[in-house]
PDB file of C-alpha atoms in Angstrom:
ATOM      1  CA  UNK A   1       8.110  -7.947  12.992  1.00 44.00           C
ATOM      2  CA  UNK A   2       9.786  -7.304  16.474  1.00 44.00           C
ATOM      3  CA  UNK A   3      10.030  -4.542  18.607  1.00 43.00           C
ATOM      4  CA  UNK A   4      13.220  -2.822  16.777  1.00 47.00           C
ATOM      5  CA  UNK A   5      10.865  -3.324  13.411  1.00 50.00           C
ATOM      6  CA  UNK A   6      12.926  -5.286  11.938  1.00 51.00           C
ATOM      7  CA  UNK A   7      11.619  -8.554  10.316  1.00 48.00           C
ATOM      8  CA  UNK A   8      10.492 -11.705  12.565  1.00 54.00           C
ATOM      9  CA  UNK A   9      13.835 -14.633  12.491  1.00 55.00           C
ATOM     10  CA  UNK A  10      12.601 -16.887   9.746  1.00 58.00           C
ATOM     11  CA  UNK A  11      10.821 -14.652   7.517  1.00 66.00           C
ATOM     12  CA  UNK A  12      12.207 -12.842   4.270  1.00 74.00           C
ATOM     13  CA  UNK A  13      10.620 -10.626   2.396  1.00 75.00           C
ATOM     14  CA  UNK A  14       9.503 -11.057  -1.338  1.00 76.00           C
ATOM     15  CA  UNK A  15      12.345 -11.298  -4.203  1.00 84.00           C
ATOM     16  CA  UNK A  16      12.129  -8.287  -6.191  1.00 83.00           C
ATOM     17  CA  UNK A  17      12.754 -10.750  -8.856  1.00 89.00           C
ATOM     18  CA  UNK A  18       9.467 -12.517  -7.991  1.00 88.00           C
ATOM     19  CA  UNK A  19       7.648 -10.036  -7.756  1.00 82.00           C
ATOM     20  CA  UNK A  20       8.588  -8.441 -11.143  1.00 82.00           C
ATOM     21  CA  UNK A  21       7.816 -11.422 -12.658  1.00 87.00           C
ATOM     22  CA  UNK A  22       4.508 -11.753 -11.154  1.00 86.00           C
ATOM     23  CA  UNK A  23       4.133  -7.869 -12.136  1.00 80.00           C
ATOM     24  CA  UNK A  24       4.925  -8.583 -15.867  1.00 81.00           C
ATOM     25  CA  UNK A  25       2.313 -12.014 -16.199  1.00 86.00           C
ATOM     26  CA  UNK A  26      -0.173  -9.835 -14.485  1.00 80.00           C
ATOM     27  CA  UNK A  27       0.093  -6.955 -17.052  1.00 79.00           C
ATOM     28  CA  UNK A  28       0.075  -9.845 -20.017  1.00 82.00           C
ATOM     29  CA  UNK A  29      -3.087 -11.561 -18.134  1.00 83.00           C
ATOM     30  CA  UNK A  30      -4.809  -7.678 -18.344  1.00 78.00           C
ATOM     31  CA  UNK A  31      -4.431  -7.230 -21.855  1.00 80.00           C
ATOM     32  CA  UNK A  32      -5.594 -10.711 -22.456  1.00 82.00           C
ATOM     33  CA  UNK A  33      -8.072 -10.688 -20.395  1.00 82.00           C
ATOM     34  CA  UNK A  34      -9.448  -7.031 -20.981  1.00 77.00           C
ATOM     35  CA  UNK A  35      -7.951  -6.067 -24.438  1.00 78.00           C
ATOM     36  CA  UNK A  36      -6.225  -3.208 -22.148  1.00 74.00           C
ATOM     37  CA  UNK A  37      -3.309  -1.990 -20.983  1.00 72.00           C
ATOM     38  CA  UNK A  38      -3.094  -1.067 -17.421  1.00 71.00           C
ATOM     39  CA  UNK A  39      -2.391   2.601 -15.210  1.00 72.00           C
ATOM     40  CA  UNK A  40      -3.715   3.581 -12.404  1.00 77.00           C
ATOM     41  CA  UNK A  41      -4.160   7.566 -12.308  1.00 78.00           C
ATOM     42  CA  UNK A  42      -7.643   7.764 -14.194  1.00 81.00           C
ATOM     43  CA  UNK A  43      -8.651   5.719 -11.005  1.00 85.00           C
ATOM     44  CA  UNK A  44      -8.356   8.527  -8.813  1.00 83.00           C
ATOM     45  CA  UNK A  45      -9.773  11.283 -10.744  1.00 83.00           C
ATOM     46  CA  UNK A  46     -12.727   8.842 -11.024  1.00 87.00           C
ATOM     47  CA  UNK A  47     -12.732   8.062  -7.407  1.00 89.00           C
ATOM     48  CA  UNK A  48     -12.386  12.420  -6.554  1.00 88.00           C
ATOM     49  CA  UNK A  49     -15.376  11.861  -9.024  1.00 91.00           C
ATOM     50  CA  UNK A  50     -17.732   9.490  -6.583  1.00 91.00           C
ATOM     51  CA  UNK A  51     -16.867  12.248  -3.950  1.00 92.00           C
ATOM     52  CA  UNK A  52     -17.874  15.256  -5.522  1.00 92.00           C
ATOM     53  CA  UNK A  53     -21.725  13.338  -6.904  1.00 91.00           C
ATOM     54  CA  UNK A  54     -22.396  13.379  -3.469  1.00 92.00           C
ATOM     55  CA  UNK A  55     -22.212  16.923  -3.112  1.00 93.00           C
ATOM     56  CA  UNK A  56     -22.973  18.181  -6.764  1.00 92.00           C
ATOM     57  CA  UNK A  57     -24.215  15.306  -9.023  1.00 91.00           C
ATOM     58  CA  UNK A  58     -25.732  18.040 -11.368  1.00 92.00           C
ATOM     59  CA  UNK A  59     -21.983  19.312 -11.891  1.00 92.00           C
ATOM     60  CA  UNK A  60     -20.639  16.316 -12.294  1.00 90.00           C
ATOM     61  CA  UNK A  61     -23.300  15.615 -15.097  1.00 90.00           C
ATOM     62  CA  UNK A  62     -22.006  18.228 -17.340  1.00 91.00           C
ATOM     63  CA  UNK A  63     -18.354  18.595 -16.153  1.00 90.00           C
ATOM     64  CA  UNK A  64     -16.469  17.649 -19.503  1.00 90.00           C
ATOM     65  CA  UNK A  65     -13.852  15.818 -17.809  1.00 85.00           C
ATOM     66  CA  UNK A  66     -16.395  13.400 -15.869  1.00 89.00           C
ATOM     67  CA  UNK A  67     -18.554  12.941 -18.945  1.00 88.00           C
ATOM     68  CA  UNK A  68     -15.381  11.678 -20.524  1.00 87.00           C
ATOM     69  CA  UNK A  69     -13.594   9.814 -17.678  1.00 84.00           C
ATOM     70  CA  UNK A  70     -16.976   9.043 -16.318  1.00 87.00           C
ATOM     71  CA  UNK A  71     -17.017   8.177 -12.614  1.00 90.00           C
ATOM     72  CA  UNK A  72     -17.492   4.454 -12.420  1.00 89.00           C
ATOM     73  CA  UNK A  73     -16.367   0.920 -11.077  1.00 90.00           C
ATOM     74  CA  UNK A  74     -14.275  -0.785 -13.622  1.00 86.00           C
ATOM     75  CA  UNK A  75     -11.574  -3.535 -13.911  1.00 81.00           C
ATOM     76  CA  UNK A  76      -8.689  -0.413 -13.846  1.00 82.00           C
ATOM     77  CA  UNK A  77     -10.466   0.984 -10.335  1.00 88.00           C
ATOM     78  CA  UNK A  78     -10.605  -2.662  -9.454  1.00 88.00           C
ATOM     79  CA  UNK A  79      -7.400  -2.835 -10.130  1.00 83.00           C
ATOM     80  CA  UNK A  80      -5.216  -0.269  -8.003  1.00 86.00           C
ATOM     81  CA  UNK A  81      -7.358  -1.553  -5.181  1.00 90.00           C
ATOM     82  CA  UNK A  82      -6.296  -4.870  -5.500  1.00 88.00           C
ATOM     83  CA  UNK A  83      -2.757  -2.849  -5.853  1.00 86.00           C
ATOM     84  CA  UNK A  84      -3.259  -2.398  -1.933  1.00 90.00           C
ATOM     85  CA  UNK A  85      -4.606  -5.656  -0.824  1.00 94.00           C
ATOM     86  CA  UNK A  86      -2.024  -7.756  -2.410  1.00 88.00           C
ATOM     87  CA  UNK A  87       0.565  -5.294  -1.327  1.00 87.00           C
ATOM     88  CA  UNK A  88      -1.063  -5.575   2.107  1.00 92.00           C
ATOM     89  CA  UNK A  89      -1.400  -9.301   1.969  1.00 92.00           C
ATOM     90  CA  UNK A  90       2.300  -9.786   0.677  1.00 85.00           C
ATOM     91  CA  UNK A  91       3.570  -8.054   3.375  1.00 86.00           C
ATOM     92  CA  UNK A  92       1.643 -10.304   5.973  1.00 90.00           C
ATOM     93  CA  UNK A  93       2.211 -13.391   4.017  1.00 87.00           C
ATOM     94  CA  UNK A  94       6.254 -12.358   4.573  1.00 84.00           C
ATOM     95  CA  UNK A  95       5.783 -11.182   7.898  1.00 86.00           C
ATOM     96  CA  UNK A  96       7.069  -7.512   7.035  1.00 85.00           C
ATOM     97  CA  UNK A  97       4.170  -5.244   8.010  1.00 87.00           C
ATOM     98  CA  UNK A  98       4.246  -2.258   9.792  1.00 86.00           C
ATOM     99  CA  UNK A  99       2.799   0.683  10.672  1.00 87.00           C
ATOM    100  CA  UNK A 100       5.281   3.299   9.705  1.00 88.00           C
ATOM    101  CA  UNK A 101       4.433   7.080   9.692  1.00 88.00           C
ATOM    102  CA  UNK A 102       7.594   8.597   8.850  1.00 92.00           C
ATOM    103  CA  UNK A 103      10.425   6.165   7.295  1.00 88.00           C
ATOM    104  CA  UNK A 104      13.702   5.960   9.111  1.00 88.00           C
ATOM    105  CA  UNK A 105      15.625   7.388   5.885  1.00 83.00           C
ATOM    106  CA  UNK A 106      13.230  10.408   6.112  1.00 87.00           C
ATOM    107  CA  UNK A 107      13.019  10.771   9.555  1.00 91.00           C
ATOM    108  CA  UNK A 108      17.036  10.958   9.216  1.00 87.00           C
ATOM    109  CA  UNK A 109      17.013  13.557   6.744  1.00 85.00           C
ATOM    110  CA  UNK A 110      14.152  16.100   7.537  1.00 89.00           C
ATOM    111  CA  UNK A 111      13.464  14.857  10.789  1.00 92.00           C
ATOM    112  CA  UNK A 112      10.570  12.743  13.103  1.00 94.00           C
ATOM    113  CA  UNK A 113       7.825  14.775  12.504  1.00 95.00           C
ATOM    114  CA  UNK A 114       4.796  13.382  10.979  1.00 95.00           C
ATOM    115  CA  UNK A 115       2.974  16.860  10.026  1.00 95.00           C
ATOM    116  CA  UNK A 116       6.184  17.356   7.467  1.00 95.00           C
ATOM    117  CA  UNK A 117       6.012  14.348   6.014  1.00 94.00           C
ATOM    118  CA  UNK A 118       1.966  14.262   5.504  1.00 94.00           C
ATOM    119  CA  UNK A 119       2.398  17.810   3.839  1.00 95.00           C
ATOM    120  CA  UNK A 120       5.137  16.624   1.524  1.00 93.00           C
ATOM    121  CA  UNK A 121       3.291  13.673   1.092  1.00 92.00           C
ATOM    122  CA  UNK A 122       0.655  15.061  -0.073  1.00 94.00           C
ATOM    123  CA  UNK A 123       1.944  17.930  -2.127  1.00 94.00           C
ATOM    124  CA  UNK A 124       4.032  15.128  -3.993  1.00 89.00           C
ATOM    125  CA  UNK A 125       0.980  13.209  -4.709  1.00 87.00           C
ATOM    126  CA  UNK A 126      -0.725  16.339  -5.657  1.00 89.00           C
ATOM    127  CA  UNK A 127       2.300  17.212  -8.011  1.00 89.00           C
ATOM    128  CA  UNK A 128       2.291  13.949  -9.483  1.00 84.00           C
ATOM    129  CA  UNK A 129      -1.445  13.429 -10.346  1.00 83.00           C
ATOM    130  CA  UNK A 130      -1.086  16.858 -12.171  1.00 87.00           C
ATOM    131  CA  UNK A 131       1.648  15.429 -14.254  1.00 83.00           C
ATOM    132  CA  UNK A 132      -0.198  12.379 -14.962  1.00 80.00           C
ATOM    133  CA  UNK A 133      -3.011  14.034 -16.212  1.00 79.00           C
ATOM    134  CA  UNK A 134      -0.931  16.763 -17.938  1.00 82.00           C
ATOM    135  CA  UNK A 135       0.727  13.849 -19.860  1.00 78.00           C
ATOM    136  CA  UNK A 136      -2.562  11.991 -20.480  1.00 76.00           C
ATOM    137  CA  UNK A 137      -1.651   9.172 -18.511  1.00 76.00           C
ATOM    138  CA  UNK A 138       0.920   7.753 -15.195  1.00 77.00           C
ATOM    139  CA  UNK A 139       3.917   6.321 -15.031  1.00 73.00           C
ATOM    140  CA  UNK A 140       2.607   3.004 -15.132  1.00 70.00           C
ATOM    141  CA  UNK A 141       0.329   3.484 -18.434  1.00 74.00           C
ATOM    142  CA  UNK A 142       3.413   5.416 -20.184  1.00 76.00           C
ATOM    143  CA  UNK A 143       6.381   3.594 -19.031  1.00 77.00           C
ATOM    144  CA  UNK A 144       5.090   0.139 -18.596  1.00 75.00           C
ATOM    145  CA  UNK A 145       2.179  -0.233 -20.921  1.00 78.00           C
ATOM    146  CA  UNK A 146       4.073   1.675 -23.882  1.00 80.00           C
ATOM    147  CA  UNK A 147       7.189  -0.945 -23.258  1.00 79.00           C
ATOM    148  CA  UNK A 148       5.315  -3.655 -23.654  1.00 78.00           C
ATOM    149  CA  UNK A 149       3.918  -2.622 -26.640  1.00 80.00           C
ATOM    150  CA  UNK A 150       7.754  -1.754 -28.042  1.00 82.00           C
ATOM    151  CA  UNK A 151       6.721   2.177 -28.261  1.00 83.00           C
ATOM    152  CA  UNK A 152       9.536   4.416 -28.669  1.00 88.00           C
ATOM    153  CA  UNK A 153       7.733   6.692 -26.496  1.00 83.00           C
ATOM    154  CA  UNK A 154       7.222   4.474 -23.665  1.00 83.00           C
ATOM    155  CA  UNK A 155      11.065   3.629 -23.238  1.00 87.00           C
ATOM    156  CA  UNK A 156      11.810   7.068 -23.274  1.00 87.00           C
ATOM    157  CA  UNK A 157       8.957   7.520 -20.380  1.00 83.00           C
ATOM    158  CA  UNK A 158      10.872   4.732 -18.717  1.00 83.00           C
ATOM    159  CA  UNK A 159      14.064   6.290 -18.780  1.00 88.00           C
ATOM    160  CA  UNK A 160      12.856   9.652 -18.019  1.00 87.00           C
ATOM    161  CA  UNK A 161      10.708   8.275 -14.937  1.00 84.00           C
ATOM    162  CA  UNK A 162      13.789   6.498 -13.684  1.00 86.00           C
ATOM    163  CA  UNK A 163      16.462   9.519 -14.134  1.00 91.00           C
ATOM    164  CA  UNK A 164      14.100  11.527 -12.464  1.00 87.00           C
ATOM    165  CA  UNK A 165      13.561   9.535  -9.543  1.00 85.00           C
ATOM    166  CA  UNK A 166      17.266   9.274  -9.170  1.00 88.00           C
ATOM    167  CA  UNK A 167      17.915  12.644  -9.146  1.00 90.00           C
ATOM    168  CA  UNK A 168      15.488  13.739  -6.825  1.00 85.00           C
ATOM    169  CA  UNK A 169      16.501  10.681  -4.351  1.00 84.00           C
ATOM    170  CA  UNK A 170      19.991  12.355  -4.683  1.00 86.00           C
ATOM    171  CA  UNK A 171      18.697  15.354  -3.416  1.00 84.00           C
ATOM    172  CA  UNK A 172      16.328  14.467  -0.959  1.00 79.00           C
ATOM    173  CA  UNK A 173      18.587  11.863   0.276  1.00 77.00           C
ATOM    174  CA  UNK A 174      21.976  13.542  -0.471  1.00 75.00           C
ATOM    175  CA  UNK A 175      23.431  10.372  -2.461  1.00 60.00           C
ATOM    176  CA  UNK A 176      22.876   8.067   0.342  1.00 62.00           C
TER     177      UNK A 176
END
């Protein structure tokens, strides 16, 4: 990466077609290996889960949602953080890293500052892990998991999770 941030001479990132297909053996390799499917927001409830046993393990305990998603190290929490090292590893291995804290196409739209883009962010995520638990289950575990097993449901998942992400790019972005 240069000064301008744009990548080094020489280097290119990853095909997107590469990297789907590396996506799609990795998800057959999971079931084969584990007998399951993959998502990734259970993960974080059990990770807000390790954080709150250090202030109130008694709660935790008898909370029903912990006794049922029980805060613990497992192939899925192993998982999304190999998510972020490979991502982070990719990126090196292409030479495309950088720090970014606000994305030029943001940055165009709603401005430089990093305080508005940490607060909608965060709300996003926020939003997001509400819906995933509301439906049971993330994008990933619906959309992707369902698919492969030729669920009706999971293609419609699919298709909703993809109109929706258009429309709201359309009006974040205003179609650009």
């Amino acid at each position: 990466m240069n000064a301008q941030g744009t990548v080094n001479p020489g280097r290119r990132p990853w095909s997107p077609y590469v990297g789907g297909a590396l996506s799609g053996l990795l998800v057959v390799a999971s079931v084969w290996v584990t007998g399951k499917f993959f998502g990734a927001s259970t993960t974080f409830v059990r990770s807000a889960g390790f954080v709150e046993r250090v202030f109130s393990p008694e709660r935790v305990a008898v909370l029903e949602y912990f006794v049922k998603e029980a805060p613990k190290v497992d192939w899925q929490w192993m998982f999304v953080a190999g998510i972020f090292v490979g991502a982070l590893l990719a990126s090196l291995a292409s030479g495309t890293f950088r720090w970014q804290g606000v994305p030029p196409g943001w940055a165009e739209r709603f401005g430089p500052s990093r305080l508005r883009r940490g607060v909608a962010a965060f709300c996003g995520g926020v939003l997001a892990m509400f819906g995933a638990r509301l439906a049971d289950g993330c994008p990933s575990g619906h959309g992707l998991s369902g698919s492969l097993q030729l669920s009706v449901s999971g293609f419609v998942a699919l298709a909703c999770f993809f109109a929706g992400g258009l429309v709201m790019a359309r009006i974040l972005y205003r179609g650009r």
